[in-house]
mmCIF file of C-alpha atoms in Angstrom:
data_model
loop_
_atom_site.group_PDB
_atom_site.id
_atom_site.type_symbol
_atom_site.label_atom_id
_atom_site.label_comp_id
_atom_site.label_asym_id
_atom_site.label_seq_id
_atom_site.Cartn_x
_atom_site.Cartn_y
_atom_site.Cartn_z
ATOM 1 C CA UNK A 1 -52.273 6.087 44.063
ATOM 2 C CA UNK A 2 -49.149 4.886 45.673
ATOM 3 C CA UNK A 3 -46.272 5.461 42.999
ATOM 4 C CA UNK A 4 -42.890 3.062 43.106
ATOM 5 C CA UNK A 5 -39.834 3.084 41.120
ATOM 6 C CA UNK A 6 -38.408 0.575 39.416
ATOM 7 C CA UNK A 7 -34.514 0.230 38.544
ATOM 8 C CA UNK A 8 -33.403 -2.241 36.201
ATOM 9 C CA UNK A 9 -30.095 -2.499 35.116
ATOM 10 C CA UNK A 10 -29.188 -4.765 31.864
ATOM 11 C CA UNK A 11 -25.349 -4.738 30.968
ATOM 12 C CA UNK A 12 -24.368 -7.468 28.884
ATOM 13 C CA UNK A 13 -22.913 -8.647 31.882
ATOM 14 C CA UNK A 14 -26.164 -10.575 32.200
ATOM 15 C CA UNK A 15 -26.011 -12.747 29.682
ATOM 16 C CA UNK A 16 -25.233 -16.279 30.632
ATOM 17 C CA UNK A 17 -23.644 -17.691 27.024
ATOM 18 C CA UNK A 18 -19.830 -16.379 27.260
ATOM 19 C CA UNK A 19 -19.642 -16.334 23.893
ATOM 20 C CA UNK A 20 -22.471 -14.170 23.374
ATOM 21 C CA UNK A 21 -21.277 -12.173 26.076
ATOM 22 C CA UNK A 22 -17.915 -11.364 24.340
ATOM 23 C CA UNK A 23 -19.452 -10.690 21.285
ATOM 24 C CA UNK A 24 -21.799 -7.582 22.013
ATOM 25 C CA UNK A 25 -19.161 -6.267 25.026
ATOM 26 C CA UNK A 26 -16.983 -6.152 21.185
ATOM 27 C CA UNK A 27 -19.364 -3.908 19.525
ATOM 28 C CA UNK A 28 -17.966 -0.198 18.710
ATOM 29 C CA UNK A 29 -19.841 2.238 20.107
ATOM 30 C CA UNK A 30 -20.408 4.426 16.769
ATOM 31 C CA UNK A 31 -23.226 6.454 15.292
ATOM 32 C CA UNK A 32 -23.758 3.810 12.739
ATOM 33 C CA UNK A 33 -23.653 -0.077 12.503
ATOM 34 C CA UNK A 34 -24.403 -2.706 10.490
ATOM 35 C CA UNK A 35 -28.491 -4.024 10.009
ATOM 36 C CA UNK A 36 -27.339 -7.594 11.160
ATOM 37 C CA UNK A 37 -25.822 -5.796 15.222
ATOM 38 C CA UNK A 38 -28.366 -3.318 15.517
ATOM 39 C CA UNK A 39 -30.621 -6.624 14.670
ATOM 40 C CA UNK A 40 -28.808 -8.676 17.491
ATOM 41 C CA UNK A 41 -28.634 -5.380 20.082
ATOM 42 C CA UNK A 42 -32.556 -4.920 20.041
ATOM 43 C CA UNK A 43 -32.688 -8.473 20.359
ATOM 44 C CA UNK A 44 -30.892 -9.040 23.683
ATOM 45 C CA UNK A 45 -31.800 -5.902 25.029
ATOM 46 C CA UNK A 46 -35.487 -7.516 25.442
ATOM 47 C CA UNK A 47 -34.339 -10.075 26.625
ATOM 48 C CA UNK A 48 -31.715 -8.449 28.987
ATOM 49 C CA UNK A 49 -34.945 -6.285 30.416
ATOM 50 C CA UNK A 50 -37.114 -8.902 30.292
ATOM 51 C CA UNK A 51 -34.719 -10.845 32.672
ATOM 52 C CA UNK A 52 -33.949 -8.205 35.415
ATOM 53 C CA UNK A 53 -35.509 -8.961 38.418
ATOM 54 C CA UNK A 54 -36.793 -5.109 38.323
ATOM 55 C CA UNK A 55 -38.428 -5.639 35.410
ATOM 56 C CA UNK A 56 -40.260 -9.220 36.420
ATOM 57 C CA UNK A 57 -41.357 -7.206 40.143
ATOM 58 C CA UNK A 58 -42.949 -4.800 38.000
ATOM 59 C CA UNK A 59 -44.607 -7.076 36.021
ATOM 60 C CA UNK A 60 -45.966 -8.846 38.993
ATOM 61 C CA UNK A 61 -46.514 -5.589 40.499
ATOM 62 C CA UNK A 62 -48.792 -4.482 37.334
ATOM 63 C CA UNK A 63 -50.497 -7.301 36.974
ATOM 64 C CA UNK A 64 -51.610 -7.467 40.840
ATOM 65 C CA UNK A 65 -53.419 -3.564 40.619
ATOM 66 C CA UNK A 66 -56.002 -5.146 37.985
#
């Protein structure tokens, strides 16, 4: 079995809407935050990985050793 690796960096960075953008490179770094951000932060992370070109070649990758 031939084994690859797979890097996929997400960074809010990535996300196209500015003001988006500004608001989650604005959230403290703490041991605890409100419902509502940690909400929003598992939200775009998906969607952060599930936009890195990493993540869509092992996808493709996964679905071709069927």
């Amino acid at each position: 079995m031939l084994r690859r690796a797979y890097f996929a960096q997400v960074t809010f960075d990535g996300l196209k809407d500015p003001a988006e953008r500004l608001y989650f490179k604005g959230v403290k770094t703490t041991l605890t935050l409100p419902k509502e951000q940690v909400d929003r932060l598992r939200d775009v992370a998906g969607r952060l990985l599930r936009e890195a070109p990493a993540f869509q070649r092992l996808l493709v990758d996964l679905k071709s050793e069927r």
